[in-house]
XYZ file of C-alpha atoms in Angstrom:
447
model
C -213.747 52.639 71.957
C -210.015 52.815 71.066
C -208.636 50.050 68.967
C -205.403 48.426 69.973
C -202.748 48.712 67.281
C -200.329 45.853 66.901
C -196.674 46.684 66.077
C -195.179 44.898 63.089
C -191.802 43.737 64.452
C -190.808 42.578 60.985
C -190.065 46.211 60.181
C -187.028 45.966 62.460
C -185.597 42.888 60.802
C -184.062 44.571 57.708
C -182.392 47.495 59.578
C -181.021 45.140 62.222
C -179.777 42.755 59.540
C -177.996 45.604 57.717
C -176.466 46.793 61.000
C -175.223 43.264 61.743
C -173.634 43.011 58.292
C -171.862 46.358 58.750
C -170.503 45.257 62.133
C -169.209 41.971 60.679
C -167.560 43.762 57.743
C -165.916 46.238 60.115
C -164.556 43.457 62.331
C -163.223 41.518 59.333
C -161.583 44.660 57.929
C -159.439 44.892 61.062
C -158.361 41.245 60.873
C -157.951 40.854 57.118
C -156.655 43.263 54.456
C -157.856 43.121 50.855
C -156.442 45.586 48.366
C -157.570 46.082 44.798
C -155.946 48.486 42.357
C -158.644 49.474 39.885
C -156.487 51.871 37.841
C -155.987 50.776 34.249
C -152.166 50.714 34.514
C -151.997 49.467 38.144
C -150.398 52.701 39.300
C -150.978 51.872 42.965
C -149.546 48.357 42.898
C -145.941 47.224 42.945
C -144.365 47.341 39.506
C -143.514 44.203 37.571
C -139.832 44.839 38.191
C -140.407 45.005 41.978
C -142.359 41.742 41.917
C -139.588 40.081 39.879
C -136.954 41.184 42.409
C -139.041 39.842 45.299
C -139.546 36.514 43.493
C -135.772 36.109 43.242
C -135.398 36.226 47.040
C -134.918 32.878 48.790
C -137.516 33.352 51.516
C -135.125 34.781 54.088
C -136.486 37.576 56.307
C -136.338 41.045 54.778
C -136.811 43.878 57.262
C -137.418 47.578 56.656
C -137.110 50.189 59.400
C -138.444 53.558 58.241
C -137.512 56.658 60.216
C -140.215 59.322 59.906
C -141.350 62.027 62.276
C -144.936 61.497 63.387
C -146.190 64.622 61.586
C -144.255 63.959 58.344
C -146.754 63.930 55.460
C -144.713 61.144 53.730
C -145.143 58.794 56.683
C -148.510 57.308 55.709
C -147.743 57.008 51.992
C -144.521 55.168 52.904
C -146.500 52.889 55.230
C -148.863 52.049 52.344
C -145.936 51.331 50.008
C -144.122 49.109 52.510
C -147.375 47.279 53.137
C -147.493 46.405 49.422
C -144.046 44.821 49.781
C -145.276 42.920 52.853
C -148.237 41.500 50.941
C -146.030 40.479 48.004
C -143.252 38.760 50.008
C -144.065 36.644 53.037
C -140.660 37.275 54.634
C -141.055 41.053 54.579
C -141.714 43.001 57.768
C -141.479 46.702 58.464
C -141.575 49.197 61.292
C -142.121 52.953 61.290
C -139.995 54.746 63.868
C -140.123 58.374 65.013
C -136.422 59.359 65.219
C -137.108 62.039 67.830
C -138.522 59.404 70.184
C -136.089 56.559 69.449
C -132.517 57.912 69.641
C -131.198 54.411 70.413
C -132.328 53.069 67.013
C -131.076 56.209 65.288
C -127.646 55.585 66.753
C -127.745 51.846 66.033
C -128.479 52.311 62.331
C -126.467 55.547 62.017
C -129.448 57.365 60.544
C -128.546 60.882 59.464
C -131.865 62.299 58.270
C -135.613 62.015 58.602
C -137.135 59.841 55.841
C -134.347 57.236 55.848
C -135.346 53.603 55.285
C -132.971 50.878 56.530
C -133.222 47.493 54.783
C -131.754 44.279 56.258
C -131.388 40.926 54.495
C -129.158 37.925 55.240
C -126.949 39.902 57.600
C -126.423 42.719 55.103
C -127.760 46.243 55.481
C -128.341 49.250 53.237
C -130.039 52.638 53.533
C -132.465 54.419 51.213
C -133.126 58.138 51.537
C -135.893 58.147 48.919
C -139.460 56.994 49.462
C -139.913 56.004 45.812
C -140.657 52.381 44.967
C -137.891 52.279 42.341
C -135.221 53.217 44.907
C -136.465 50.714 47.495
C -136.619 47.880 44.955
C -133.115 48.651 43.664
C -131.804 48.578 47.242
C -133.448 45.190 47.832
C -131.854 43.884 44.644
C -128.418 45.106 45.764
C -128.835 43.261 49.051
C -129.940 40.081 47.294
C -127.233 39.815 44.641
C -124.425 41.337 46.730
C -122.402 41.959 43.561
C -121.958 44.573 40.843
C -122.052 44.212 37.063
C -119.378 46.256 35.293
C -120.219 47.937 31.977
C -117.569 49.553 29.784
C -118.556 52.374 27.406
C -116.194 52.758 24.457
C -114.762 56.253 23.965
C -112.417 58.022 21.590
C -114.652 58.043 18.498
C -117.230 60.687 19.464
C -119.425 58.112 21.181
C -121.997 58.815 23.874
C -120.583 57.987 27.306
C -121.729 58.270 30.949
C -120.022 61.671 31.023
C -121.309 62.908 27.678
C -124.884 62.247 26.585
C -125.644 59.287 28.835
C -125.509 60.822 32.321
C -129.195 60.002 32.992
C -128.675 56.448 31.768
C -125.566 56.088 33.932
C -127.554 57.211 36.975
C -130.301 54.690 36.249
C -127.706 51.934 35.822
C -126.012 52.801 39.104
C -129.419 52.681 40.832
C -129.789 49.097 39.582
C -126.301 48.201 40.833
C -124.244 48.479 37.663
C -120.847 50.124 37.601
C -120.102 52.185 34.500
C -116.598 52.884 33.197
C -115.166 54.388 30.035
C -112.833 52.369 27.820
C -110.300 53.778 25.344
C -109.728 50.554 23.478
C -106.632 51.647 21.563
C -104.717 51.650 24.861
C -105.725 48.095 25.781
C -104.483 44.659 24.834
C -107.957 43.176 25.297
C -111.393 43.894 26.711
C -110.961 43.969 30.540
C -111.590 40.619 32.223
C -114.146 42.123 34.634
C -116.360 43.424 31.808
C -119.911 42.071 32.059
C -120.701 43.991 28.892
C -119.417 46.721 26.597
C -121.439 49.569 25.079
C -120.726 51.098 21.673
C -123.109 54.022 21.227
C -123.227 56.614 18.466
C -119.846 56.224 16.796
C -118.883 59.313 14.788
C -115.713 57.733 13.444
C -115.173 54.138 12.365
C -113.337 51.711 14.618
C -109.825 50.673 13.616
C -109.008 47.124 12.545
C -107.175 46.653 15.850
C -110.241 47.641 17.875
C -112.560 45.523 15.731
C -110.303 42.535 16.386
C -110.525 43.002 20.174
C -114.314 43.448 20.069
C -114.954 40.400 17.902
C -112.606 38.271 20.006
C -114.466 39.395 23.137
C -117.844 38.401 21.675
C -116.604 35.086 20.283
C -115.359 34.220 23.787
C -118.788 34.807 25.337
C -118.786 38.574 25.867
C -121.873 40.800 25.793
C -122.229 43.852 23.541
C -124.779 46.657 23.190
C -124.291 48.359 19.838
C -126.295 51.515 19.027
C -125.587 53.036 15.633
C -127.001 56.103 13.882
C -127.846 56.683 10.189
C -125.089 57.189 7.633
C -122.304 56.448 10.106
C -119.570 54.056 9.067
C -118.731 51.930 12.133
C -116.240 49.357 10.898
C -118.378 46.543 12.303
C -120.608 46.214 9.217
C -118.739 43.231 7.783
C -118.645 41.327 11.075
C -122.343 41.963 11.703
C -123.172 40.799 8.180
C -121.287 37.563 8.845
C -123.591 37.086 11.825
C -126.795 37.750 9.876
C -127.266 41.467 10.654
C -127.329 44.073 7.863
C -127.303 47.794 8.719
C -129.381 49.950 6.377
C -127.807 52.909 4.599
C -130.945 54.946 5.148
C -133.033 57.001 7.553
C -136.506 55.905 8.662
C -139.375 58.293 7.938
C -142.560 58.060 9.997
C -145.193 60.713 9.261
C -147.365 59.440 12.141
C -144.910 60.881 14.646
C -146.018 64.398 13.663
C -149.494 63.576 14.980
C -147.848 62.623 18.300
C -146.037 65.970 18.437
C -142.703 64.723 17.093
C -140.683 65.074 13.917
C -141.251 62.850 10.874
C -137.745 61.457 11.453
C -138.795 60.204 14.935
C -140.099 56.687 14.227
C -142.739 55.411 16.653
C -142.622 51.770 17.748
C -145.582 49.903 19.198
C -144.835 46.527 17.595
C -142.418 44.427 19.665
C -140.997 40.984 19.015
C -141.344 37.928 21.232
C -138.346 38.341 23.509
C -137.803 38.725 27.247
C -136.512 42.274 26.703
C -139.781 43.463 25.188
C -142.485 41.044 26.352
C -143.584 43.288 29.233
C -143.331 46.657 27.442
C -146.763 48.125 26.745
C -145.788 51.716 25.967
C -144.709 53.133 22.639
C -141.029 53.990 22.179
C -139.473 56.800 20.129
C -136.269 56.550 18.089
C -135.066 60.017 17.002
C -133.342 59.745 13.616
C -132.856 56.003 13.136
C -131.635 53.572 10.500
C -133.197 50.257 9.578
C -131.802 46.807 10.362
C -132.293 43.703 8.211
C -131.990 40.131 9.476
C -130.357 37.882 6.889
C -131.479 34.326 6.321
C -127.851 33.198 6.485
C -126.252 33.164 9.921
C -123.647 31.064 11.733
C -124.710 27.771 13.277
C -125.766 28.165 16.903
C -126.746 31.822 16.408
C -130.258 32.948 17.302
C -131.573 36.355 16.212
C -134.789 37.906 17.531
C -136.469 41.090 16.330
C -137.101 43.478 19.219
C -138.821 46.485 17.650
C -140.570 47.296 14.361
C -142.031 50.453 12.879
C -145.533 50.665 11.396
C -146.539 49.695 7.888
C -146.829 53.331 6.763
C -143.147 54.121 7.382
C -140.316 53.819 4.931
C -136.519 53.761 4.760
C -135.491 56.935 2.918
C -132.485 56.304 0.687
C -132.125 59.845 -0.707
C -129.725 61.593 1.670
C -129.882 64.861 -0.271
C -133.676 64.998 -0.063
C -133.456 64.501 3.697
C -131.144 67.476 3.990
C -133.579 69.625 2.016
C -136.599 68.432 4.017
C -138.377 67.223 0.872
C -138.747 63.526 1.575
C -141.441 61.481 -0.094
C -141.758 57.759 -0.650
C -140.173 56.577 -3.894
C -141.306 52.989 -4.581
C -138.371 52.415 -6.934
C -135.739 53.480 -4.408
C -137.067 53.494 -0.837
C -137.944 50.468 1.310
C -141.515 50.360 2.695
C -142.307 49.446 6.305
C -142.643 47.678 8.622
C -138.950 48.171 9.352
C -136.808 46.574 12.041
C -135.149 48.944 14.508
C -133.656 46.575 17.072
C -132.489 42.955 17.244
C -131.059 40.623 19.880
C -128.448 38.039 18.951
C -127.293 35.157 21.132
C -124.588 32.604 20.448
C -124.076 29.138 21.893
C -120.535 28.130 22.721
C -118.929 24.943 21.459
C -120.419 22.962 24.364
C -123.962 24.111 23.621
C -124.056 26.378 26.665
C -124.811 30.091 26.754
C -122.269 32.139 24.851
C -122.104 35.792 23.887
C -125.092 38.112 23.674
C -125.451 41.171 21.476
C -128.202 43.772 21.021
C -128.167 46.152 18.054
C -130.338 49.273 17.745
C -130.467 51.536 14.710
C -130.378 54.620 16.926
C -128.411 55.855 19.941
C -130.476 58.935 20.795
C -133.472 57.080 22.263
C -131.466 56.352 25.434
C -129.679 59.695 25.812
C -130.390 62.440 28.329
C -133.059 64.058 26.141
C -135.178 60.991 25.409
C -134.587 58.253 27.988
C -137.610 59.326 30.052
C -139.941 59.529 27.040
C -142.721 56.913 27.157
C -141.269 53.367 27.187
C -137.676 54.243 26.224
C -136.241 53.735 29.707
C -137.876 50.325 30.162
C -136.504 49.201 26.797
C -132.890 50.212 27.422
C -132.819 48.999 31.043
C -134.383 45.645 30.086
C -131.693 45.385 27.416
C -128.907 45.669 29.993
C -130.662 43.173 32.285
C -130.823 40.607 29.454
C -127.234 41.211 28.366
C -125.953 40.631 31.904
C -128.301 37.667 32.535
C -130.195 39.323 35.379
C -133.866 38.422 34.688
C -135.114 39.925 37.957
C -134.477 43.418 36.548
C -136.499 42.806 33.389
C -139.963 44.330 33.534
C -141.951 47.534 33.739
C -140.628 49.995 36.280
C -142.801 51.977 38.673
C -144.877 54.799 37.196
C -145.650 58.272 38.472
C -149.401 58.204 39.343
C -149.718 61.777 38.084
C -148.402 60.724 34.667
C -150.936 58.689 32.701
C -149.864 58.594 29.049
C -152.283 57.813 26.239
C -151.141 54.784 24.266
C -152.425 54.552 20.697
C -152.240 51.622 18.327
C -151.312 52.182 14.712
C -154.990 52.189 13.692
C -155.912 54.598 16.468
C -153.062 56.937 15.503
C -154.334 56.962 11.921
C -157.854 57.711 13.144
C -156.544 60.624 15.242
C -154.712 61.928 12.174
C -157.865 61.936 10.037
C -159.962 63.427 12.826
C -157.577 66.250 13.824
C -155.865 67.028 10.537
C -158.684 66.385 8.042
C -162.218 66.123 9.457
C -162.217 68.857 12.111
C -160.669 71.528 9.828
C -163.075 70.483 7.066
C -166.070 70.775 9.416
C -164.880 74.215 10.521
C -164.634 75.331 6.886
C -168.090 73.961 6.082
C -169.587 75.630 9.152
C -167.949 78.939 8.239
C -169.182 78.707 4.671
C -172.675 77.936 5.944
C -172.727 80.993 8.208
C -171.497 83.186 5.348
C -174.196 81.878 2.985
C -176.964 82.379 5.552
C -175.829 85.932 6.235
C -175.821 86.718 2.500
C -179.279 85.146 2.065
C -180.730 87.292 4.863
C -179.432 90.424 3.140
């Protein structure tokens, strides 16, 4: 006689419950968007600079119209990027338009090429032909401020200028809505009234007394100065800087750690930054090819504030023997040389007679770190661009700029760099020698 088997319906409960959960999650995913960037350096999130620019907006609508052909491989990546802007600013909205199917909009916005992004804010309009975050953020900033900061680069003394040595820097400044001009000071009666800042970079010849008088008058009246000086160069500004608490070293900084990083021992590495808005967001090392030290004096004028921006490691030193440098035979002399840490950059601010903001000045003991060869190395670009933003009182441009996802640099602390040195230069070669000696001994023993 056949027995009647009963079916355990509880076996269906778990699969049905899982199916119900999947359906609910799918429905919620269409209604709500949750993004999480799990990369260590947040490579797939808006940069700090972009977020700062968006925070400076007043809540007015910001619209982006992106013209991309339907089969353009950049279309979806641009959609993802614009969606990040939408999630970070409530007034942001965007639309992707196929130019081949919408000739009316193409004509309205005078779009000349596929891949153009039109941005509109407070009745103003601008176009971007790049799909990079940096370009879009700079365009948004231009719309928001609706003005241009003018920077004058001194010339006539062998300095670096936008035309010679600083072309990459000039391009980056123009992207962030600065206008760069050259200034032959000997032909002027004063620093131009429209100057938001002047740049003195890499003097090869000292300034004349006449030029020094114009520069100091400009700063005393609330002007902004970026001064980048190289080792063993007489600038003419030494006495004035000393009166303001800044002493320029007659030396060259030696950093043997830089050889481990693939550089020269005269390329100091900086990973120690002071507490200042210029450097507070920088988390990459910076390189200063052939630099001099800077000392902050205890005596400074009343109302003057000086902040250290960058320091070298403890195992560096300021080499005072110029002849030894030329012969490539440097070594630390405790009776002559100055041991690290050494200051490489300082920021100086001055209150005016009414206690309000006066002039600002930044001094670096090197001009090469921002030139065409080194500006894109590690954190150098962030440092120099943040410097200009602080000098011109534009805090929205201070921060870390967008990174290339394919470029993920390794950042080492001073202790880690020392450990790498001992591992690669000492331990591994020693282990190879020991292993070789062991093989040789075994082979002899077998004979």
